[in-house]
mmCIF file of C-alpha atoms in Angstrom:
data_model
loop_
_atom_site.group_PDB
_atom_site.id
_atom_site.type_symbol
_atom_site.label_atom_id
_atom_site.label_comp_id
_atom_site.label_asym_id
_atom_site.label_seq_id
_atom_site.Cartn_x
_atom_site.Cartn_y
_atom_site.Cartn_z
ATOM 1 C CA MET A 1 62.215 -125.239 0.121
ATOM 2 C CA ALA A 2 63.046 -125.557 3.836
ATOM 3 C CA THR A 3 64.739 -128.692 5.024
ATOM 4 C CA LYS A 4 63.070 -130.552 7.814
ATOM 5 C CA GLN A 5 65.047 -130.625 11.065
ATOM 6 C CA PRO A 6 65.737 -134.218 12.207
ATOM 7 C CA ALA A 7 63.689 -135.282 15.247
ATOM 8 C CA MET A 8 66.865 -136.089 17.169
ATOM 9 C CA SER A 9 68.655 -132.761 17.141
ATOM 10 C CA PRO A 10 69.766 -130.203 19.706
ATOM 11 C CA SER A 11 67.432 -127.326 20.536
ATOM 12 C CA ASP A 12 67.468 -124.003 22.359
ATOM 13 C CA LEU A 13 64.947 -125.214 24.947
ATOM 14 C CA PRO A 14 66.194 -124.438 28.480
ATOM 15 C CA VAL A 15 67.453 -127.498 30.382
ATOM 16 C CA ALA A 16 65.518 -126.384 33.495
ATOM 17 C CA GLU A 17 62.259 -126.673 31.545
ATOM 18 C CA VAL A 18 62.942 -130.357 30.858
ATOM 19 C CA LEU A 19 64.175 -131.010 34.410
ATOM 20 C CA ASP A 20 60.929 -129.558 35.744
ATOM 21 C CA ARG A 21 58.982 -132.387 34.099
ATOM 22 C CA ALA A 22 60.152 -134.460 37.049
ATOM 23 C CA THR A 23 58.408 -133.413 40.246
ATOM 24 C CA GLY A 24 58.874 -133.975 43.956
ATOM 25 C CA ALA A 25 61.754 -136.268 44.871
ATOM 26 C CA ARG A 26 62.307 -137.156 41.199
ATOM 27 C CA ARG A 27 63.173 -133.507 40.493
ATOM 28 C CA ALA A 28 66.061 -133.655 42.966
ATOM 29 C CA GLU A 29 67.129 -136.948 41.369
ATOM 30 C CA ALA A 30 67.078 -135.275 37.945
ATOM 31 C CA ASP A 31 69.475 -132.647 39.324
ATOM 32 C CA GLU A 32 71.709 -135.458 40.625
ATOM 33 C CA LEU A 33 71.704 -137.131 37.198
ATOM 34 C CA LEU A 34 72.454 -133.787 35.523
ATOM 35 C CA ALA A 35 75.520 -133.318 37.726
ATOM 36 C CA LEU A 36 76.686 -136.926 37.255
ATOM 37 C CA PHE A 37 76.353 -136.854 33.455
ATOM 38 C CA GLY A 38 78.130 -133.496 33.279
ATOM 39 C CA GLU A 39 80.960 -134.693 35.494
ATOM 40 C CA ILE A 40 81.484 -137.907 33.512
ATOM 41 C CA SER A 41 81.206 -136.328 30.061
ATOM 42 C CA GLY A 42 82.880 -132.986 30.737
ATOM 43 C CA GLU A 43 80.195 -131.502 28.456
ATOM 44 C CA GLN A 44 77.451 -128.927 28.974
ATOM 45 C CA PRO A 45 73.828 -130.163 28.878
ATOM 46 C CA VAL A 46 71.706 -129.452 25.807
ATOM 47 C CA VAL A 47 68.068 -130.400 25.203
ATOM 48 C CA TRP A 48 67.588 -132.808 22.289
ATOM 49 C CA ALA A 49 64.252 -133.651 20.658
ATOM 50 C CA GLY A 50 62.473 -131.385 23.135
ATOM 51 C CA ARG A 51 62.711 -133.837 26.057
ATOM 52 C CA ILE A 52 66.152 -135.455 26.282
ATOM 53 C CA ILE A 53 69.083 -133.869 28.110
ATOM 54 C CA GLY A 54 72.200 -134.723 26.136
ATOM 55 C CA PHE A 55 75.888 -134.204 26.768
ATOM 56 C CA GLY A 56 78.310 -133.886 23.880
ATOM 57 C CA GLU A 57 77.568 -134.786 20.295
ATOM 58 C CA LEU A 58 78.279 -137.861 18.205
ATOM 59 C CA GLU A 59 78.040 -138.130 14.441
ATOM 60 C CA TYR A 60 77.391 -141.725 13.377
ATOM 61 C CA ARG A 61 77.009 -143.621 10.124
ATOM 62 C CA TYR A 62 75.780 -147.179 9.664
ATOM 63 C CA GLU A 63 77.098 -149.567 7.011
ATOM 64 C CA SER A 64 73.873 -148.893 5.100
ATOM 65 C CA GLY A 65 74.967 -145.275 4.709
ATOM 66 C CA HIS A 66 72.255 -143.935 7.027
ATOM 67 C CA GLY A 67 73.640 -141.649 9.668
ATOM 68 C CA GLY A 68 72.847 -138.839 12.007
ATOM 69 C CA THR A 69 73.774 -137.046 15.177
ATOM 70 C CA SER A 70 73.055 -137.972 18.772
ATOM 71 C CA PRO A 71 74.307 -137.038 22.225
ATOM 72 C CA LEU A 72 77.277 -138.943 23.661
ATOM 73 C CA LEU A 73 75.367 -139.447 26.925
ATOM 74 C CA ALA A 74 71.715 -138.657 27.550
ATOM 75 C CA PHE A 75 68.784 -139.031 29.903
ATOM 76 C CA ALA A 76 65.177 -137.891 30.072
ATOM 77 C CA PRO A 77 63.636 -137.040 33.436
ATOM 78 C CA GLY A 78 59.944 -137.609 33.779
ATOM 79 C CA PRO A 79 57.066 -137.606 36.223
ATOM 80 C CA THR A 80 57.169 -141.396 36.745
ATOM 81 C CA GLN A 81 60.687 -142.497 35.806
ATOM 82 C CA HIS A 82 64.094 -141.447 34.524
ATOM 83 C CA THR A 83 65.108 -142.845 31.145
ATOM 84 C CA ILE A 84 68.831 -143.235 30.515
ATOM 85 C CA TYR A 85 69.923 -143.815 26.917
ATOM 86 C CA LEU A 86 72.742 -146.333 26.514
ATOM 87 C CA PRO A 87 74.467 -148.277 23.702
ATOM 88 C CA GLU A 88 72.519 -151.003 21.942
ATOM 89 C CA ASN A 89 72.334 -154.278 23.897
ATOM 90 C CA PHE A 90 74.022 -152.741 26.936
ATOM 91 C CA SER A 91 72.421 -155.343 29.250
ATOM 92 C CA ALA A 92 74.059 -158.217 27.377
ATOM 93 C CA ARG A 93 77.357 -156.376 26.978
ATOM 94 C CA TRP A 94 77.756 -155.416 30.643
ATOM 95 C CA PRO A 95 75.589 -157.857 32.622
ATOM 96 C CA ASP A 96 77.687 -157.496 35.792
ATOM 97 C CA LEU A 97 76.990 -153.760 35.987
ATOM 98 C CA VAL A 98 73.323 -154.075 35.100
ATOM 99 C CA ALA A 99 72.847 -156.817 37.708
ATOM 100 C CA GLY A 100 74.507 -154.621 40.342
ATOM 101 C CA LEU A 101 72.403 -151.542 39.658
ATOM 102 C CA GLY A 102 69.469 -152.376 41.873
ATOM 103 C CA LYS A 103 65.818 -151.951 40.921
ATOM 104 C CA HIS A 104 65.412 -151.033 37.246
ATOM 105 C CA ARG A 105 63.862 -152.017 33.922
ATOM 106 C CA ALA A 106 65.733 -152.184 30.639
ATOM 107 C CA SER A 107 65.050 -152.301 26.928
ATOM 108 C CA LYS A 108 67.485 -152.632 24.047
ATOM 109 C CA VAL A 109 68.872 -149.092 24.494
ATOM 110 C CA CYS A 110 67.160 -147.648 27.578
ATOM 111 C CA LEU A 111 67.584 -148.037 31.299
ATOM 112 C CA TYR A 112 64.460 -147.063 33.248
ATOM 113 C CA LEU A 113 64.796 -146.004 36.860
ATOM 114 C CA THR A 114 61.606 -145.270 38.753
ATOM 115 C CA ARG A 115 63.658 -143.798 41.593
ATOM 116 C CA LEU A 116 67.360 -143.481 42.338
ATOM 117 C CA THR A 117 66.727 -144.796 45.837
ATOM 118 C CA GLY A 118 68.404 -148.180 46.001
ATOM 119 C CA VAL A 119 70.390 -147.672 42.775
ATOM 120 C CA ASP A 120 74.086 -148.434 43.218
ATOM 121 C CA ARG A 121 75.708 -145.133 42.204
ATOM 122 C CA GLY A 122 79.075 -146.821 41.584
ATOM 123 C CA ALA A 123 77.543 -149.297 39.131
ATOM 124 C CA LEU A 124 75.610 -146.483 37.445
ATOM 125 C CA ARG A 125 78.759 -144.341 37.119
ATOM 126 C CA THR A 126 80.746 -147.220 35.623
ATOM 127 C CA LEU A 127 77.912 -148.009 33.204
ATOM 128 C CA LEU A 128 77.857 -144.382 32.063
ATOM 129 C CA GLU A 129 81.662 -144.275 31.730
ATOM 130 C CA ARG A 130 81.632 -147.426 29.575
ATOM 131 C CA SER A 131 78.766 -146.013 27.513
ATOM 132 C CA LEU A 132 80.690 -142.793 26.907
ATOM 133 C CA ALA A 133 83.830 -144.689 25.885
ATOM 134 C CA ASP A 134 81.732 -146.833 23.542
ATOM 135 C CA ALA A 135 80.049 -143.780 22.003
ATOM 136 C CA ARG A 136 83.370 -142.031 21.423
ATOM 137 C CA SER A 137 84.777 -145.145 19.753
ATOM 138 C CA GLN A 138 81.780 -145.174 17.354
ATOM 139 C CA ALA A 139 82.198 -141.569 16.208
ATOM 140 C CA VAL A 140 82.614 -140.995 12.488
#
């Protein structure tokens, strides 16, 4: 009996195929994010779950015993916005950085940027660096 591959796992899908889901000016922004994430992580990009560009790999386990694998840093380019995946409750943990980002929306674990125009690149870089440090400290 074949084991089912977890939804959040690396794939062989070409990174360019996922980047191309962003069009026009957003496509150039996706390239900028790709370079920034690669520079900060020191890792090569890999497509996860068919749509997320991840850098590095983190094995995690909750107190409940449930665990899995996820990228250390990740983002998903899209036709209307870029989604950046960050540690849980990042807005409450680093309110100074989030407030200094510029125009954005946020959920519990995602930062949504419609465009990079007006986004403070220094605040974004620091947020990603803190996220990476946090992810590495959580590794099993």
